[in-house]
Amino acid sequence: MLRYVYAHDLPRHPKLAQSMFQDRADQFKTRLGWDVDDAGEERDSYDALNPLYVIWENSNGTHGGSMRFLPSTGPIMVNDVFPQLTGNQPICSPLIWECTRFCLSRESSGNVAGALTLGGLEIMRNFNIAHFAGVFDRRMVRIYRSLGFSPEVVGTMGQGRDRICLGLWDYSLEAYQRVALRAGLTTELSTLWFDLSFGGIGMPGPVAMVG
């Protein structure tokens, strides 16, 4: 199932949180060779800003996959780390959130990537967010297409295998329904998972907290 958890609430889900950061270390450091902090659990400064995580929880309570979201009205990676992709014009809007740290466990089964994508759209739908912004490499283009949620590329940097892109994903009801279909999930189940995390009352805005 999908869980939506703000960073300040991760201690309430210790097994899920620990396995998420361990899987991030495994994916970004071990498999991809990124220059990131490790020590067995990968974290960065943006995890200290109380982001919202969408996490696939396996039946045994461990992490199957996750994404991290922060509103662009505060510090975000694209502005701080990749300003060339925006022409040094920072993204800052209550209608735009940044999505980072897309991670899948080695043991993930089924369409966890599709479920996470649907979770992102659930955030957009419930928080009235018009766009997600995110930096990705060219290998992800095919994956986004298969999930039914491709971005508009608004900036690029580098050449060949080192080329990275800044994308903007737009919310639409059609995209929400298409991603649910491709993920093999119903929109009713997706709504239920969101409501279970947020008490079934929705959230008034990106700065609101859970619990």
PDB file of C-alpha atoms in Angstrom:
ATOM      1  CA  MET A   1       0.000   0.000   0.000  1.00  0.00           C
ATOM      2  CA  LEU A   2       0.991   3.657  -0.303  1.00  0.00           C
ATOM      3  CA  ARG A   3       1.739   5.794   2.729  1.00  0.00           C
ATOM      4  CA  TYR A   4       2.121   9.573   2.769  1.00  0.00           C
ATOM      5  CA  VAL A   5       4.453  10.571   5.594  1.00  0.00           C
ATOM      6  CA  TYR A   6       5.991  13.911   6.511  1.00  0.00           C
ATOM      7  CA  ALA A   7       9.593  13.679   7.716  1.00  0.00           C
ATOM      8  CA  HIS A   8       8.683  14.690  11.255  1.00  0.00           C
ATOM      9  CA  ASP A   9       6.406  11.650  11.441  1.00  0.00           C
ATOM     10  CA  LEU A  10       8.956   9.095  10.194  1.00  0.00           C
ATOM     11  CA  PRO A  11       9.868   8.059  13.787  1.00  0.00           C
ATOM     12  CA  ARG A  12       6.336   6.678  14.042  1.00  0.00           C
ATOM     13  CA  HIS A  13       7.252   4.235  11.246  1.00  0.00           C
ATOM     14  CA  PRO A  14      10.797   3.153  12.203  1.00  0.00           C
ATOM     15  CA  LYS A  15      11.006  -0.028  10.107  1.00  0.00           C
ATOM     16  CA  LEU A  16       9.634   1.708   7.033  1.00  0.00           C
ATOM     17  CA  ALA A  17      11.887   4.747   7.459  1.00  0.00           C
ATOM     18  CA  GLN A  18      15.084   2.811   8.116  1.00  0.00           C
ATOM     19  CA  SER A  19      14.578   0.539   5.113  1.00  0.00           C
ATOM     20  CA  MET A  20      13.800   3.557   2.903  1.00  0.00           C
ATOM     21  CA  PHE A  21      17.081   5.284   3.719  1.00  0.00           C
ATOM     22  CA  GLN A  22      18.951   1.987   3.376  1.00  0.00           C
ATOM     23  CA  ASP A  23      17.415   1.387  -0.046  1.00  0.00           C
ATOM     24  CA  ARG A  24      18.339   4.932  -1.050  1.00  0.00           C
ATOM     25  CA  ALA A  25      21.967   4.214  -0.146  1.00  0.00           C
ATOM     26  CA  ASP A  26      21.828   0.973  -2.112  1.00  0.00           C
ATOM     27  CA  GLN A  27      20.341   2.618  -5.198  1.00  0.00           C
ATOM     28  CA  PHE A  28      22.124   5.957  -5.357  1.00  0.00           C
ATOM     29  CA  LYS A  29      25.523   5.036  -3.902  1.00  0.00           C
ATOM     30  CA  THR A  30      25.997   1.338  -4.639  1.00  0.00           C
ATOM     31  CA  ARG A  31      24.149   0.872  -7.920  1.00  0.00           C
ATOM     32  CA  LEU A  32      24.383   4.321  -9.522  1.00  0.00           C
ATOM     33  CA  GLY A  33      27.678   5.457  -8.011  1.00  0.00           C
ATOM     34  CA  TRP A  34      26.443   8.915  -7.041  1.00  0.00           C
ATOM     35  CA  ASP A  35      28.608  11.058  -4.782  1.00  0.00           C
ATOM     36  CA  VAL A  36      26.185  11.054  -1.860  1.00  0.00           C
ATOM     37  CA  ASP A  37      26.505  10.528   1.869  1.00  0.00           C
ATOM     38  CA  ASP A  38      26.009   6.904   2.767  1.00  0.00           C
ATOM     39  CA  ALA A  39      26.997   5.301   6.097  1.00  0.00           C
ATOM     40  CA  GLY A  40      24.427   2.641   5.236  1.00  0.00           C
ATOM     41  CA  GLU A  41      21.534   5.140   5.027  1.00  0.00           C
ATOM     42  CA  GLU A  42      21.451   7.909   2.400  1.00  0.00           C
ATOM     43  CA  ARG A  43      20.169  11.293   3.542  1.00  0.00           C
ATOM     44  CA  ASP A  44      20.792  14.869   2.459  1.00  0.00           C
ATOM     45  CA  SER A  45      19.999  18.363   3.686  1.00  0.00           C
ATOM     46  CA  TYR A  46      16.559  18.340   2.061  1.00  0.00           C
ATOM     47  CA  ASP A  47      15.441  15.480   4.290  1.00  0.00           C
ATOM     48  CA  ALA A  48      15.836  17.948   7.191  1.00  0.00           C
ATOM     49  CA  LEU A  49      13.238  20.328   5.683  1.00  0.00           C
ATOM     50  CA  ASN A  50      10.218  18.188   6.609  1.00  0.00           C
ATOM     51  CA  PRO A  51       9.453  16.949   3.091  1.00  0.00           C
ATOM     52  CA  LEU A  52       6.467  14.791   2.296  1.00  0.00           C
ATOM     53  CA  TYR A  53       7.368  11.223   1.299  1.00  0.00           C
ATOM     54  CA  VAL A  54       5.209   8.894  -0.733  1.00  0.00           C
ATOM     55  CA  ILE A  55       6.270   5.386   0.250  1.00  0.00           C
ATOM     56  CA  TRP A  56       5.212   1.964  -0.989  1.00  0.00           C
ATOM     57  CA  GLU A  57       4.998  -0.203   2.128  1.00  0.00           C
ATOM     58  CA  ASN A  58       5.505  -3.930   1.596  1.00  0.00           C
ATOM     59  CA  SER A  59       3.334  -6.437   3.425  1.00  0.00           C
ATOM     60  CA  ASN A  60       6.146  -6.974   5.962  1.00  0.00           C
ATOM     61  CA  GLY A  61       6.331  -3.256   6.747  1.00  0.00           C
ATOM     62  CA  THR A  62       9.501  -2.512   4.778  1.00  0.00           C
ATOM     63  CA  HIS A  63      10.128   0.005   2.013  1.00  0.00           C
ATOM     64  CA  GLY A  64       9.362  -0.997  -1.567  1.00  0.00           C
ATOM     65  CA  GLY A  65       9.796   2.387  -3.219  1.00  0.00           C
ATOM     66  CA  SER A  66       9.463   6.083  -2.503  1.00  0.00           C
ATOM     67  CA  MET A  67       9.611   9.691  -3.708  1.00  0.00           C
ATOM     68  CA  ARG A  68      10.227  12.953  -1.852  1.00  0.00           C
ATOM     69  CA  PHE A  69       8.312  16.211  -2.319  1.00  0.00           C
ATOM     70  CA  LEU A  70       9.014  19.798  -1.253  1.00  0.00           C
ATOM     71  CA  PRO A  71       7.209  23.037  -2.179  1.00  0.00           C
ATOM     72  CA  SER A  72       9.250  25.354  -4.383  1.00  0.00           C
ATOM     73  CA  THR A  73       8.508  28.279  -2.067  1.00  0.00           C
ATOM     74  CA  GLY A  74      11.380  26.975   0.085  1.00  0.00           C
ATOM     75  CA  PRO A  75      14.805  25.495  -0.685  1.00  0.00           C
ATOM     76  CA  ILE A  76      14.733  22.892  -3.455  1.00  0.00           C
ATOM     77  CA  MET A  77      17.446  20.998  -5.260  1.00  0.00           C
ATOM     78  CA  VAL A  78      16.841  22.371  -8.752  1.00  0.00           C
ATOM     79  CA  ASN A  79      17.409  25.947  -7.566  1.00  0.00           C
ATOM     80  CA  ASP A  80      20.326  25.166  -5.262  1.00  0.00           C
ATOM     81  CA  VAL A  81      22.216  22.493  -7.210  1.00  0.00           C
ATOM     82  CA  PHE A  82      21.134  22.872 -10.850  1.00  0.00           C
ATOM     83  CA  PRO A  83      20.544  26.624 -11.410  1.00  0.00           C
ATOM     84  CA  GLN A  84      21.822  26.289 -15.002  1.00  0.00           C
ATOM     85  CA  LEU A  85      18.709  24.283 -15.845  1.00  0.00           C
ATOM     86  CA  THR A  86      16.474  27.254 -15.022  1.00  0.00           C
ATOM     87  CA  GLY A  87      18.700  29.886 -16.604  1.00  0.00           C
ATOM     88  CA  ASN A  88      19.463  31.106 -13.074  1.00  0.00           C
ATOM     89  CA  GLN A  89      15.795  32.040 -12.675  1.00  0.00           C
ATOM     90  CA  PRO A  90      14.714  30.148  -9.532  1.00  0.00           C
ATOM     91  CA  ILE A  91      11.449  28.262  -9.518  1.00  0.00           C
ATOM     92  CA  CYS A  92       9.262  29.655  -6.745  1.00  0.00           C
ATOM     93  CA  SER A  93       5.498  29.154  -6.733  1.00  0.00           C
ATOM     94  CA  PRO A  94       2.930  27.662  -4.350  1.00  0.00           C
ATOM     95  CA  LEU A  95       1.599  25.797  -7.383  1.00  0.00           C
ATOM     96  CA  ILE A  96       4.899  23.984  -8.051  1.00  0.00           C
ATOM     97  CA  TRP A  97       6.479  21.278  -5.902  1.00  0.00           C
ATOM     98  CA  GLU A  98       9.772  19.509  -6.545  1.00  0.00           C
ATOM     99  CA  CYS A  99       9.961  15.720  -6.721  1.00  0.00           C
ATOM    100  CA  THR A 100      13.298  14.046  -5.905  1.00  0.00           C
ATOM    101  CA  ARG A 101      14.854  10.784  -4.684  1.00  0.00           C
ATOM    102  CA  PHE A 102      12.723   8.397  -6.742  1.00  0.00           C
ATOM    103  CA  CYS A 103      13.887   5.069  -5.327  1.00  0.00           C
ATOM    104  CA  LEU A 104      12.906   1.431  -5.801  1.00  0.00           C
ATOM    105  CA  SER A 105      13.993  -1.424  -3.571  1.00  0.00           C
ATOM    106  CA  ARG A 106      15.842  -4.306  -5.207  1.00  0.00           C
ATOM    107  CA  GLU A 107      13.018  -6.546  -3.984  1.00  0.00           C
ATOM    108  CA  SER A 108      10.211  -4.433  -5.444  1.00  0.00           C
ATOM    109  CA  SER A 109       7.598  -6.482  -7.251  1.00  0.00           C
ATOM    110  CA  GLY A 110       4.635  -5.539  -9.368  1.00  0.00           C
ATOM    111  CA  ASN A 111       4.179  -1.987 -10.565  1.00  0.00           C
ATOM    112  CA  VAL A 112       5.557  -0.085  -7.573  1.00  0.00           C
ATOM    113  CA  ALA A 113       6.813   2.678  -9.885  1.00  0.00           C
ATOM    114  CA  GLY A 114       3.310   3.096 -11.254  1.00  0.00           C
ATOM    115  CA  ALA A 115       1.803   3.203  -7.776  1.00  0.00           C
ATOM    116  CA  LEU A 116       4.290   5.877  -6.686  1.00  0.00           C
ATOM    117  CA  THR A 117       3.488   7.937  -9.781  1.00  0.00           C
ATOM    118  CA  LEU A 118      -0.195   7.691  -8.949  1.00  0.00           C
ATOM    119  CA  GLY A 119       0.640   8.794  -5.412  1.00  0.00           C
ATOM    120  CA  GLY A 120       2.316  11.885  -6.806  1.00  0.00           C
ATOM    121  CA  LEU A 121      -0.798  12.695  -8.803  1.00  0.00           C
ATOM    122  CA  GLU A 122      -2.886  12.153  -5.665  1.00  0.00           C
ATOM    123  CA  ILE A 123      -0.814  14.857  -3.944  1.00  0.00           C
ATOM    124  CA  MET A 124      -1.355  17.208  -6.886  1.00  0.00           C
ATOM    125  CA  ARG A 125      -5.089  16.517  -6.907  1.00  0.00           C
ATOM    126  CA  ASN A 126      -5.612  17.014  -3.173  1.00  0.00           C
ATOM    127  CA  PHE A 127      -3.210  19.931  -2.631  1.00  0.00           C
ATOM    128  CA  ASN A 128      -4.221  21.780  -5.807  1.00  0.00           C
ATOM    129  CA  ILE A 129      -0.679  21.645  -7.197  1.00  0.00           C
ATOM    130  CA  ALA A 130      -0.433  22.454 -10.885  1.00  0.00           C
ATOM    131  CA  HIS A 131       3.086  21.181 -11.594  1.00  0.00           C
ATOM    132  CA  PHE A 132       5.865  18.987 -10.316  1.00  0.00           C
ATOM    133  CA  ALA A 133       9.443  19.923 -11.181  1.00  0.00           C
ATOM    134  CA  GLY A 134      12.249  17.395 -11.262  1.00  0.00           C
ATOM    135  CA  VAL A 135      15.712  16.744 -12.657  1.00  0.00           C
ATOM    136  CA  PHE A 136      16.264  13.462 -14.483  1.00  0.00           C
ATOM    137  CA  ASP A 137      18.626  11.797 -16.929  1.00  0.00           C
ATOM    138  CA  ARG A 138      17.729  10.573 -20.391  1.00  0.00           C
ATOM    139  CA  ARG A 139      17.266   6.980 -19.255  1.00  0.00           C
ATOM    140  CA  MET A 140      14.095   8.004 -17.441  1.00  0.00           C
ATOM    141  CA  VAL A 141      12.290   9.265 -20.547  1.00  0.00           C
ATOM    142  CA  ARG A 142      11.204   5.759 -21.569  1.00  0.00           C
ATOM    143  CA  ILE A 143      10.111   4.935 -18.027  1.00  0.00           C
ATOM    144  CA  TYR A 144       7.966   8.066 -17.706  1.00  0.00           C
ATOM    145  CA  ARG A 145       6.354   7.270 -21.040  1.00  0.00           C
ATOM    146  CA  SER A 146       5.521   3.732 -19.931  1.00  0.00           C
ATOM    147  CA  LEU A 147       3.950   5.074 -16.730  1.00  0.00           C
ATOM    148  CA  GLY A 148       1.739   7.442 -18.720  1.00  0.00           C
ATOM    149  CA  PHE A 149       3.066  10.616 -17.136  1.00  0.00           C
ATOM    150  CA  SER A 150       5.739  12.314 -19.238  1.00  0.00           C
ATOM    151  CA  PRO A 151       7.105  15.770 -18.419  1.00  0.00           C
ATOM    152  CA  GLU A 152       7.671  18.815 -20.561  1.00  0.00           C
ATOM    153  CA  VAL A 153      11.433  19.320 -20.776  1.00  0.00           C
ATOM    154  CA  VAL A 154      12.202  22.961 -19.938  1.00  0.00           C
ATOM    155  CA  GLY A 155      15.980  22.809 -19.529  1.00  0.00           C
ATOM    156  CA  THR A 156      18.927  20.564 -20.399  1.00  0.00           C
ATOM    157  CA  MET A 157      22.601  20.362 -19.453  1.00  0.00           C
ATOM    158  CA  GLY A 158      25.490  18.123 -20.505  1.00  0.00           C
ATOM    159  CA  GLN A 159      26.014  15.792 -23.422  1.00  0.00           C
ATOM    160  CA  GLY A 160      25.528  12.109 -24.180  1.00  0.00           C
ATOM    161  CA  ARG A 161      25.215   9.850 -21.164  1.00  0.00           C
ATOM    162  CA  ASP A 162      25.862  12.810 -18.856  1.00  0.00           C
ATOM    163  CA  ARG A 163      22.905  14.817 -20.171  1.00  0.00           C
ATOM    164  CA  ILE A 164      20.330  15.782 -17.562  1.00  0.00           C
ATOM    165  CA  CYS A 165      16.982  17.499 -17.979  1.00  0.00           C
ATOM    166  CA  LEU A 166      14.599  19.607 -15.948  1.00  0.00           C
ATOM    167  CA  GLY A 167      11.019  18.512 -16.444  1.00  0.00           C
ATOM    168  CA  LEU A 168       7.643  19.923 -15.509  1.00  0.00           C
ATOM    169  CA  TRP A 169       4.785  17.509 -14.993  1.00  0.00           C
ATOM    170  CA  ASP A 170       1.283  18.961 -15.358  1.00  0.00           C
ATOM    171  CA  TYR A 171      -1.709  17.681 -13.418  1.00  0.00           C
ATOM    172  CA  SER A 172      -4.835  16.665 -15.278  1.00  0.00           C
ATOM    173  CA  LEU A 173      -7.714  14.330 -14.532  1.00  0.00           C
ATOM    174  CA  GLU A 174      -6.876  12.443 -17.711  1.00  0.00           C
ATOM    175  CA  ALA A 175      -3.303  11.841 -16.497  1.00  0.00           C
ATOM    176  CA  TYR A 176      -4.579  10.720 -13.086  1.00  0.00           C
ATOM    177  CA  GLN A 177      -6.918   8.180 -14.642  1.00  0.00           C
ATOM    178  CA  ARG A 178      -4.350   7.016 -17.218  1.00  0.00           C
ATOM    179  CA  VAL A 179      -1.636   6.404 -14.620  1.00  0.00           C
ATOM    180  CA  ALA A 180      -4.079   4.491 -12.401  1.00  0.00           C
ATOM    181  CA  LEU A 181      -5.028   2.264 -15.328  1.00  0.00           C
ATOM    182  CA  ARG A 182      -1.413   1.529 -16.255  1.00  0.00           C
ATOM    183  CA  ALA A 183      -0.514   0.901 -12.614  1.00  0.00           C
ATOM    184  CA  GLY A 184      -3.342  -1.612 -12.333  1.00  0.00           C
ATOM    185  CA  LEU A 185      -4.971   0.328  -9.490  1.00  0.00           C
ATOM    186  CA  THR A 186      -8.351   1.951  -9.107  1.00  0.00           C
ATOM    187  CA  THR A 187      -8.688   5.626  -8.319  1.00  0.00           C
ATOM    188  CA  GLU A 188     -10.960   4.598  -5.435  1.00  0.00           C
ATOM    189  CA  LEU A 189      -8.146   2.590  -3.828  1.00  0.00           C
ATOM    190  CA  SER A 190      -5.692   5.416  -4.421  1.00  0.00           C
ATOM    191  CA  THR A 191      -8.067   7.849  -2.717  1.00  0.00           C
ATOM    192  CA  LEU A 192      -8.499   5.439   0.208  1.00  0.00           C
ATOM    193  CA  TRP A 193      -4.736   5.190   0.759  1.00  0.00           C
ATOM    194  CA  PHE A 194      -4.440   8.980   0.728  1.00  0.00           C
ATOM    195  CA  ASP A 195      -7.310   9.364   3.171  1.00  0.00           C
ATOM    196  CA  LEU A 196      -5.845   6.756   5.525  1.00  0.00           C
ATOM    197  CA  SER A 197      -2.662   8.819   5.782  1.00  0.00           C
ATOM    198  CA  PHE A 198      -4.416  12.160   6.179  1.00  0.00           C
ATOM    199  CA  GLY A 199      -7.401  11.137   8.257  1.00  0.00           C
ATOM    200  CA  GLY A 200      -9.826  11.439   5.370  1.00  0.00           C
ATOM    201  CA  ILE A 201     -10.060  15.222   5.706  1.00  0.00           C
ATOM    202  CA  GLY A 202      -7.561  16.395   3.107  1.00  0.00           C
ATOM    203  CA  MET A 203      -4.945  19.056   3.755  1.00  0.00           C
ATOM    204  CA  PRO A 204      -5.272  22.830   3.525  1.00  0.00           C
ATOM    205  CA  GLY A 205      -1.874  23.475   1.925  1.00  0.00           C
ATOM    206  CA  PRO A 206       1.749  22.497   1.542  1.00  0.00           C
ATOM    207  CA  VAL A 207       2.859  23.760   4.944  1.00  0.00           C
ATOM    208  CA  ALA A 208       0.260  21.801   6.922  1.00  0.00           C
ATOM    209  CA  MET A 209       1.463  18.871   9.027  1.00  0.00           C
ATOM    210  CA  VAL A 210       0.163  15.418   9.769  1.00  0.00           C
ATOM    211  CA  GLY A 211      -0.514  14.093  13.223  1.00  0.00           C
TER     212      GLY A 211
END
